[in-house]
Short mmCIF file of C-alpha atoms in Angstrom, two decimals:
data_model
loop_
_atom_site.label_atom_id
_atom_site.label_comp_id
_atom_site.label_asym_id
_atom_site.label_seq_id
_atom_site.Cartn_x
_atom_site.Cartn_y
_atom_site.Cartn_z
CA MET A 29 14.71 58.83 48.93
CA SER A 30 16.34 55.40 49.03
CA GLU A 31 18.76 54.20 46.37
CA LEU A 32 16.23 51.59 45.28
CA VAL A 33 13.46 54.21 44.79
CA ALA A 34 15.80 56.51 42.96
CA ALA A 35 17.03 53.73 40.65
CA PHE A 36 13.48 52.57 39.94
CA SER A 37 12.32 56.18 39.12
CA LYS A 38 15.39 56.80 36.99
CA GLY A 39 14.86 53.56 35.07
CA CYS A 40 11.19 54.42 34.49
CA ALA A 41 12.19 57.94 33.31
CA GLU A 42 14.77 56.60 30.90
CA ILE A 43 12.42 53.96 29.45
CA ARG A 44 9.62 56.53 29.23
CA ALA A 45 11.80 58.95 27.27
CA ALA A 46 12.84 56.26 24.81
CA LEU A 47 9.23 55.06 24.27
CA VAL A 48 7.93 58.56 23.79
CA ALA A 49 10.70 59.19 21.17
CA PHE A 50 10.04 55.94 19.31
CA PRO A 51 8.57 56.52 15.85
CA PRO A 52 4.96 55.03 15.90
CA HIS A 53 5.20 54.15 12.18
CA ARG A 54 7.57 51.31 13.19
CA ALA A 55 5.27 49.86 15.82
CA ASN A 56 3.69 47.24 13.53
CA THR A 57 7.03 45.74 12.52
CA ALA A 58 8.57 42.70 14.29
CA TYR A 59 11.80 43.42 16.05
CA ARG A 60 13.23 40.29 14.36
CA PRO A 61 11.78 37.88 11.84
CA GLY A 62 9.05 35.62 13.33
CA SER A 63 8.82 37.56 16.57
CA TRP A 64 6.41 39.89 18.19
CA THR A 65 5.72 43.33 16.68
CA ARG A 66 6.91 46.26 18.72
CA LYS A 67 3.32 46.89 19.76
CA GLN A 68 3.13 43.34 21.08
CA VAL A 69 6.40 43.86 22.95
CA LEU A 70 4.99 47.01 24.56
CA GLY A 71 1.83 45.03 25.36
CA HIS A 72 3.97 42.42 27.10
CA MET A 73 5.62 45.22 29.04
CA LEU A 74 2.16 46.27 30.19
CA ASP A 75 1.35 42.69 31.22
CA SER A 76 4.51 42.68 33.26
CA ALA A 77 3.54 45.97 34.94
CA SER A 78 0.12 44.53 35.78
CA ASN A 79 1.54 41.30 37.24
CA ASN A 80 4.34 43.08 39.11
CA HIS A 81 2.01 45.70 40.52
CA GLN A 82 0.10 42.96 42.30
CA ARG A 83 3.33 41.33 43.54
CA PHE A 84 4.78 44.60 44.89
CA VAL A 85 1.65 45.59 46.69
CA ARG A 86 0.93 42.16 48.21
CA ALA A 87 4.50 41.70 49.37
CA ALA A 88 4.59 45.19 50.86
CA LEU A 89 1.30 44.70 52.69
CA ASP A 90 1.54 41.06 53.72
CA GLY A 91 5.27 40.68 54.22
CA TYR A 92 5.43 37.87 51.59
CA TYR A 93 4.10 37.08 48.16
CA SER A 94 3.25 33.74 46.59
CA GLY A 95 1.44 33.70 43.25
CA PRO A 96 1.30 32.53 39.68
CA GLY A 97 3.50 33.30 36.83
CA TYR A 98 1.86 34.08 33.51
CA GLU A 99 1.84 32.71 29.99
CA GLN A 100 3.18 35.66 28.10
CA ASP A 101 2.37 34.53 24.59
CA ARG A 102 -1.25 33.80 25.53
CA TRP A 103 -1.62 37.08 27.39
CA VAL A 104 -0.31 39.03 24.37
CA LEU A 105 -2.66 37.27 21.99
CA LEU A 106 -5.68 37.55 24.32
CA HIS A 107 -5.20 41.29 24.70
CA GLY A 108 -4.90 41.71 20.93
CA TYR A 109 -2.05 44.23 21.28
CA ALA A 110 -1.19 43.89 17.57
CA GLU A 111 -4.54 45.52 16.71
CA LEU A 112 -4.34 48.40 19.18
CA PRO A 113 -2.91 51.85 18.36
CA TRP A 114 0.62 52.50 19.54
CA GLU A 115 -0.56 55.74 21.19
CA LEU A 116 -3.02 53.84 23.37
CA LEU A 117 -0.47 51.29 24.43
CA LEU A 118 2.04 54.06 25.19
CA ALA A 119 -0.51 55.98 27.27
CA ARG A 120 -1.32 52.87 29.24
CA TRP A 121 2.40 52.18 29.84
CA LEU A 122 2.95 55.77 31.01
CA SER A 123 -0.01 55.58 33.39
CA ALA A 124 0.93 52.18 34.78
CA HIS A 125 4.43 53.30 35.52
CA LEU A 126 3.41 56.45 37.30
CA MET A 127 1.41 54.17 39.59
CA LEU A 128 4.28 51.67 40.00
CA GLU A 129 6.65 54.50 40.92
CA GLN A 130 4.12 55.66 43.50
CA VAL A 131 3.91 52.20 45.00
CA VAL A 132 7.67 51.68 45.11
CA GLN A 133 8.06 55.05 46.82
CA HIS A 134 5.70 53.94 49.61
CA ILE A 135 7.06 50.50 50.32
CA PRO A 136 8.44 50.42 53.81
CA GLU A 137 12.16 49.60 53.99
CA SER A 138 11.27 46.74 56.37
CA ARG A 139 9.29 45.05 53.61
CA LEU A 140 12.03 45.02 50.96
CA GLN A 141 13.37 41.67 52.26
CA ALA A 142 9.89 40.10 52.08
CA ALA A 143 10.05 36.66 50.50
CA CYS A 144 8.38 36.42 47.10
CA VAL A 145 7.62 33.19 45.18
CA VAL A 146 6.53 33.51 41.59
CA ASP A 147 5.03 30.34 40.16
CA ASN A 148 7.28 27.53 41.42
CA ALA A 149 10.51 29.44 41.33
CA ALA A 150 12.87 29.79 44.28
CA PRO A 151 12.00 32.59 46.66
CA VAL A 152 13.47 36.03 45.99
CA THR A 153 13.12 39.30 47.88
CA LEU A 154 10.74 42.08 47.05
CA GLN A 155 13.82 44.27 46.48
CA PHE A 156 15.01 41.74 43.87
CA LEU A 157 11.60 41.82 42.11
CA ILE A 158 11.74 45.61 41.97
CA GLU A 159 15.26 45.70 40.58
CA ASP A 160 14.65 42.86 38.19
CA TYR A 161 11.48 44.56 36.90
CA ILE A 162 13.44 47.54 35.56
CA ALA A 163 16.00 45.23 33.96
CA HIS A 164 13.15 43.28 32.32
CA GLN A 165 11.63 46.52 30.98
CA ARG A 166 14.97 47.67 29.65
CA HIS A 167 15.47 44.27 27.91
CA HIS A 168 12.20 44.71 26.04
CA LEU A 169 12.81 48.36 25.34
CA ALA A 170 15.92 47.26 23.49
CA GLN A 171 13.78 45.01 21.32
CA ILE A 172 11.45 47.92 20.51
CA ILE A 173 14.13 50.43 19.57
CA LEU A 174 16.35 47.94 17.70
CA GLN A 175 16.97 49.16 14.19
#
């Protein structure tokens, strides 16, 4: 197993454990005044999983990726994450990340340097997207578990 795959799987496992341990009764509270609720943050993490799943697969198959970014506030509102049960959002996160781990495990080493352009940003490698994805998930996990 490559270092990248091991780090991705380890990151998913750590985030998974923290989300499973999170007390659901706190899910409707904002992580800071005027911000998203913790359910909305988890929903945003799901949106990120969905968007990055496409990026990972397309870059691995085609040797490059070029595609849109996404308007996170509008996505969160459109999905209505604030109204959904924490348990449903958590189950979806767990499922999405099992699939992402599977994808990352099967990306050929030769595709990790594939150029990826998200929105109009400068090109980055697929490897960067994979590493940055876990950092992004950890950033939002910190918002959820914040006291």
